[in-house]
Amino acid sequence: MSIRAVVFDIGNVLIEWAPERYFDRVLGEDRRRALFAEVDLHAMNDRIDRGEDFREVVYATAELYPDWAEHIRHWHDNWLDLATPEIPGSVALLRRLRARGVPVFALTNFGIGTFDLAEPAYPFLTEFDRRYVSGHMKVIKPGHEIFEQVERDCGLPPESLLFTDDRDDNIATAAARGWQVHPFRGPEGWEDCLIGHGLLPARDTA
């Protein structure tokens, strides 16, 4: 079956998501490692991505770890510095697909509050035909339910969806449901995949 929609993850596909890099800069690598070893900040972020209140979750976590409280609150107060910069090559591919009339969806683990911050900072986030944001859906990847919700909402057969994501566990779930998949390792490989599916023209090698 031909591809009827292309589905982009956002973090580390369209926008770099590197909290460790931010805290390395703020704390130094050794202290950052100590912070992340003591406080499961990624589990905290999963709660936000499932739809819990952004500020409440971060500030409540900070209260549990007084030695790290100031820096935990950075996750909220300086969040755009954790999610930066955009990945220009991927944004260009998104826009090239849309210019060719290919429906383009977003499927992302993203909180309600964090997405509200990201949208004005990254205008391309408004350019999708459909957006599936985990915070609003109350479920996150790699669970099957979020993919099932996408299938039910868009009404397209799983095998007609082409999905890219940087995380292998998310790719594995999509593939198990019959989606076409591409593990994202950079814009060039993703472009090759899109060309291979006939969604973009071959590169001009002249």
mmCIF file of C-alpha atoms in Angstrom:
data_model
loop_
_atom_site.group_PDB
_atom_site.id
_atom_site.type_symbol
_atom_site.label_atom_id
_atom_site.label_comp_id
_atom_site.label_asym_id
_atom_site.label_seq_id
_atom_site.Cartn_x
_atom_site.Cartn_y
_atom_site.Cartn_z
ATOM 1 C CA MET A 1 0.000 0.000 0.000
ATOM 2 C CA SER A 2 1.252 3.492 -0.816
ATOM 3 C CA ILE A 3 2.007 5.983 1.943
ATOM 4 C CA ARG A 4 -0.956 8.256 2.671
ATOM 5 C CA ALA A 5 0.535 10.281 5.553
ATOM 6 C CA VAL A 6 3.971 10.926 7.018
ATOM 7 C CA VAL A 7 4.232 11.045 10.802
ATOM 8 C CA PHE A 8 7.022 12.979 12.519
ATOM 9 C CA ASP A 9 8.205 12.670 16.081
ATOM 10 C CA ILE A 10 9.325 16.100 17.322
ATOM 11 C CA GLY A 11 12.006 15.711 20.006
ATOM 12 C CA ASN A 12 15.395 14.937 18.414
ATOM 13 C CA VAL A 13 13.741 14.817 14.991
ATOM 14 C CA LEU A 14 12.592 18.428 14.527
ATOM 15 C CA ILE A 15 13.871 19.997 17.761
ATOM 16 C CA GLU A 16 16.910 18.872 19.723
ATOM 17 C CA TRP A 17 15.939 17.647 23.185
ATOM 18 C CA ALA A 18 19.056 17.542 25.347
ATOM 19 C CA PRO A 19 18.413 18.259 29.051
ATOM 20 C CA GLU A 20 21.747 16.722 29.991
ATOM 21 C CA ARG A 21 23.560 19.165 27.736
ATOM 22 C CA TYR A 22 21.814 22.086 29.412
ATOM 23 C CA PHE A 23 22.668 20.872 32.917
ATOM 24 C CA ASP A 24 26.260 20.124 31.916
ATOM 25 C CA ARG A 25 26.533 23.793 31.063
ATOM 26 C CA VAL A 26 24.862 24.948 34.277
ATOM 27 C CA LEU A 27 26.348 22.462 36.755
ATOM 28 C CA GLY A 28 29.308 20.834 35.046
ATOM 29 C CA GLU A 29 29.200 17.219 33.936
ATOM 30 C CA ASP A 30 30.075 15.629 37.286
ATOM 31 C CA ARG A 31 27.372 17.446 39.244
ATOM 32 C CA ARG A 32 24.870 16.896 36.454
ATOM 33 C CA ARG A 33 25.540 13.163 36.655
ATOM 34 C CA ALA A 34 24.984 13.298 40.405
ATOM 35 C CA LEU A 35 21.690 15.161 39.952
ATOM 36 C CA PHE A 36 20.365 12.751 37.358
ATOM 37 C CA ALA A 37 21.469 9.760 39.440
ATOM 38 C CA GLU A 38 19.589 11.002 42.504
ATOM 39 C CA VAL A 39 16.517 12.483 40.802
ATOM 40 C CA ASP A 40 14.749 10.675 37.962
ATOM 41 C CA LEU A 41 14.070 13.784 35.931
ATOM 42 C CA HIS A 42 13.034 11.843 32.854
ATOM 43 C CA ALA A 43 10.354 10.025 34.858
ATOM 44 C CA MET A 44 9.235 13.435 36.106
ATOM 45 C CA ASN A 45 9.005 14.581 32.505
ATOM 46 C CA ASP A 46 6.946 11.517 31.573
ATOM 47 C CA ARG A 47 4.307 12.713 34.039
ATOM 48 C CA ILE A 48 4.208 16.060 32.255
ATOM 49 C CA ASP A 49 4.001 14.297 28.884
ATOM 50 C CA ARG A 50 1.004 12.329 30.192
ATOM 51 C CA GLY A 51 -0.830 15.579 30.818
ATOM 52 C CA GLU A 52 -0.044 16.543 34.420
ATOM 53 C CA ASP A 53 0.480 20.223 35.139
ATOM 54 C CA PHE A 54 3.964 21.310 34.062
ATOM 55 C CA ARG A 55 4.784 23.715 36.876
ATOM 56 C CA GLU A 56 3.149 21.692 39.620
ATOM 57 C CA VAL A 57 5.059 18.524 38.759
ATOM 58 C CA VAL A 58 8.452 20.231 38.536
ATOM 59 C CA TYR A 59 8.020 22.333 41.663
ATOM 60 C CA ALA A 60 6.663 19.404 43.688
ATOM 61 C CA THR A 61 9.657 17.318 42.633
ATOM 62 C CA ALA A 62 11.987 20.150 43.647
ATOM 63 C CA GLU A 63 10.469 20.180 47.132
ATOM 64 C CA LEU A 64 11.346 16.503 47.553
ATOM 65 C CA TYR A 65 15.042 17.169 46.892
ATOM 66 C CA PRO A 66 15.997 20.378 48.711
ATOM 67 C CA ASP A 67 19.693 20.003 47.862
ATOM 68 C CA TRP A 68 18.819 20.122 44.163
ATOM 69 C CA ALA A 69 15.626 22.192 44.315
ATOM 70 C CA GLU A 70 16.966 25.283 42.580
ATOM 71 C CA HIS A 71 18.280 23.298 39.650
ATOM 72 C CA ILE A 72 15.247 21.030 39.326
ATOM 73 C CA ARG A 73 13.117 24.143 38.934
ATOM 74 C CA HIS A 74 15.237 25.034 35.885
ATOM 75 C CA TRP A 75 13.310 22.263 34.078
ATOM 76 C CA HIS A 76 10.306 24.547 34.233
ATOM 77 C CA ASP A 77 11.793 28.023 34.420
ATOM 78 C CA ASN A 78 14.340 27.587 31.593
ATOM 79 C CA TRP A 79 12.576 24.882 29.608
ATOM 80 C CA LEU A 80 13.199 26.394 26.169
ATOM 81 C CA ASP A 81 16.922 26.181 26.869
ATOM 82 C CA LEU A 82 16.506 22.401 27.251
ATOM 83 C CA ALA A 83 14.617 22.035 23.951
ATOM 84 C CA THR A 84 16.821 23.776 21.415
ATOM 85 C CA PRO A 85 17.731 24.297 18.611
ATOM 86 C CA GLU A 86 15.445 23.220 15.797
ATOM 87 C CA ILE A 87 16.878 20.756 13.270
ATOM 88 C CA PRO A 88 16.712 22.755 10.026
ATOM 89 C CA GLY A 89 17.075 19.837 7.635
ATOM 90 C CA SER A 90 14.076 18.080 9.150
ATOM 91 C CA VAL A 91 11.970 21.242 9.122
ATOM 92 C CA ALA A 92 12.815 21.652 5.439
ATOM 93 C CA LEU A 93 11.645 18.089 4.735
ATOM 94 C CA LEU A 94 8.375 18.733 6.564
ATOM 95 C CA ARG A 95 7.761 21.773 4.392
ATOM 96 C CA ARG A 96 8.768 20.024 1.179
ATOM 97 C CA LEU A 97 6.290 17.232 1.886
ATOM 98 C CA ARG A 98 3.499 19.710 2.541
ATOM 99 C CA ALA A 99 4.337 21.626 -0.642
ATOM 100 C CA ARG A 100 3.856 18.373 -2.560
ATOM 101 C CA GLY A 101 0.464 17.800 -0.935
ATOM 102 C CA VAL A 102 1.579 14.938 1.309
ATOM 103 C CA PRO A 103 -0.385 14.910 4.590
ATOM 104 C CA VAL A 104 2.013 15.373 7.506
ATOM 105 C CA PHE A 105 1.186 14.512 11.118
ATOM 106 C CA ALA A 106 3.043 14.994 14.410
ATOM 107 C CA LEU A 107 3.077 12.238 17.033
ATOM 108 C CA THR A 108 4.980 13.421 20.066
ATOM 109 C CA ASN A 109 5.531 12.914 23.755
ATOM 110 C CA PHE A 110 5.005 16.514 24.836
ATOM 111 C CA GLY A 111 3.296 18.123 27.791
ATOM 112 C CA ILE A 112 0.440 20.575 27.477
ATOM 113 C CA GLY A 113 2.397 23.384 29.123
ATOM 114 C CA THR A 114 5.646 22.596 27.340
ATOM 115 C CA PHE A 115 3.941 22.503 23.948
ATOM 116 C CA ASP A 116 2.366 25.876 24.692
ATOM 117 C CA LEU A 117 5.899 27.204 25.213
ATOM 118 C CA ALA A 118 7.334 25.517 22.145
ATOM 119 C CA GLU A 119 4.679 26.533 19.619
ATOM 120 C CA PRO A 120 5.480 30.284 19.470
ATOM 121 C CA ALA A 121 9.218 29.557 19.618
ATOM 122 C CA TYR A 122 9.038 27.076 16.715
ATOM 123 C CA PRO A 123 6.391 28.256 14.213
ATOM 124 C CA PHE A 124 6.668 25.100 12.101
ATOM 125 C CA LEU A 125 4.778 23.296 14.895
ATOM 126 C CA THR A 126 1.613 24.927 13.521
ATOM 127 C CA GLU A 127 2.154 23.489 10.041
ATOM 128 C CA PHE A 128 1.059 19.880 10.567
ATOM 129 C CA ASP A 129 -2.185 18.591 9.104
ATOM 130 C CA ARG A 130 -2.832 16.741 12.372
ATOM 131 C CA ARG A 131 -1.049 16.915 15.717
ATOM 132 C CA TYR A 132 -1.096 14.118 18.254
ATOM 133 C CA VAL A 133 0.355 15.483 21.488
ATOM 134 C CA SER A 134 0.616 13.020 24.365
ATOM 135 C CA GLY A 135 -0.260 15.557 27.054
ATOM 136 C CA HIS A 136 -3.683 16.041 25.518
ATOM 137 C CA MET A 137 -4.092 12.324 24.799
ATOM 138 C CA LYS A 138 -3.073 11.263 28.348
ATOM 139 C CA VAL A 139 -0.887 8.440 27.030
ATOM 140 C CA ILE A 140 2.717 8.339 25.845
ATOM 141 C CA LYS A 141 4.936 6.414 23.452
ATOM 142 C CA PRO A 142 6.014 3.646 23.305
ATOM 143 C CA GLY A 143 2.677 2.320 24.580
ATOM 144 C CA HIS A 144 0.341 0.886 21.966
ATOM 145 C CA GLU A 145 -2.609 3.023 23.031
ATOM 146 C CA ILE A 146 -1.251 6.281 21.649
ATOM 147 C CA PHE A 147 -0.662 4.688 18.232
ATOM 148 C CA GLU A 148 -4.138 3.169 18.343
ATOM 149 C CA GLN A 149 -5.625 6.604 19.019
ATOM 150 C CA VAL A 150 -3.814 8.008 15.971
ATOM 151 C CA GLU A 151 -5.137 5.203 13.771
ATOM 152 C CA ARG A 152 -8.678 5.682 15.040
ATOM 153 C CA ASP A 153 -8.601 9.471 14.614
ATOM 154 C CA CYS A 154 -7.051 9.671 11.147
ATOM 155 C CA GLY A 155 -8.909 6.652 9.776
ATOM 156 C CA LEU A 156 -5.969 5.510 7.676
ATOM 157 C CA PRO A 157 -4.709 1.912 7.526
ATOM 158 C CA PRO A 158 -1.561 1.423 9.680
ATOM 159 C CA GLU A 159 0.461 0.256 6.684
ATOM 160 C CA SER A 160 -0.249 3.573 4.916
ATOM 161 C CA LEU A 161 1.472 5.588 7.673
ATOM 162 C CA LEU A 162 5.209 6.295 7.484
ATOM 163 C CA PHE A 163 6.635 7.181 10.905
ATOM 164 C CA THR A 164 10.041 8.463 11.969
ATOM 165 C CA ASP A 165 11.291 8.651 15.565
ATOM 166 C CA ASP A 166 14.725 8.730 17.165
ATOM 167 C CA ARG A 167 13.816 6.136 19.829
ATOM 168 C CA ASP A 168 13.981 2.484 18.879
ATOM 169 C CA ASP A 169 11.256 1.488 21.374
ATOM 170 C CA ASN A 170 8.796 3.863 19.712
ATOM 171 C CA ILE A 171 9.753 2.574 16.280
ATOM 172 C CA ALA A 172 9.278 -1.017 17.468
ATOM 173 C CA THR A 173 5.727 -0.370 18.667
ATOM 174 C CA ALA A 174 4.762 1.366 15.430
ATOM 175 C CA ALA A 175 6.255 -1.463 13.367
ATOM 176 C CA ALA A 176 4.408 -4.055 15.462
ATOM 177 C CA ARG A 177 1.152 -2.290 14.590
ATOM 178 C CA GLY A 178 1.954 -2.455 10.879
ATOM 179 C CA TRP A 179 3.170 1.104 10.349
ATOM 180 C CA GLN A 180 5.974 1.805 7.905
ATOM 181 C CA VAL A 181 8.906 3.089 9.963
ATOM 182 C CA HIS A 182 12.242 4.856 9.715
ATOM 183 C CA PRO A 183 14.586 5.102 12.725
ATOM 184 C CA PHE A 184 15.687 8.729 12.643
ATOM 185 C CA ARG A 185 19.455 9.229 12.700
ATOM 186 C CA GLY A 186 19.569 12.524 10.824
ATOM 187 C CA PRO A 187 17.799 14.489 8.081
ATOM 188 C CA GLU A 188 19.810 12.983 5.221
ATOM 189 C CA GLY A 189 18.792 9.414 5.989
ATOM 190 C CA TRP A 190 15.194 10.509 6.474
ATOM 191 C CA GLU A 191 15.275 12.277 3.113
ATOM 192 C CA ASP A 192 16.597 9.083 1.481
ATOM 193 C CA CYS A 193 13.670 7.182 2.992
ATOM 194 C CA LEU A 194 11.144 9.708 1.703
ATOM 195 C CA ILE A 195 12.711 9.593 -1.761
ATOM 196 C CA GLY A 196 12.633 5.796 -1.663
ATOM 197 C CA HIS A 197 8.887 5.873 -0.998
ATOM 198 C CA GLY A 198 8.355 8.278 -3.897
ATOM 199 C CA LEU A 199 7.239 11.081 -1.603
ATOM 200 C CA LEU A 200 10.060 13.417 -2.634
ATOM 201 C CA PRO A 201 11.957 13.621 -5.926
ATOM 202 C CA ALA A 202 15.409 12.118 -6.205
ATOM 203 C CA ARG A 203 18.315 14.410 -5.426
ATOM 204 C CA ASP A 204 19.816 16.239 -8.370
ATOM 205 C CA THR A 205 23.323 14.787 -8.703
ATOM 206 C CA ALA A 206 24.278 16.865 -11.727
#
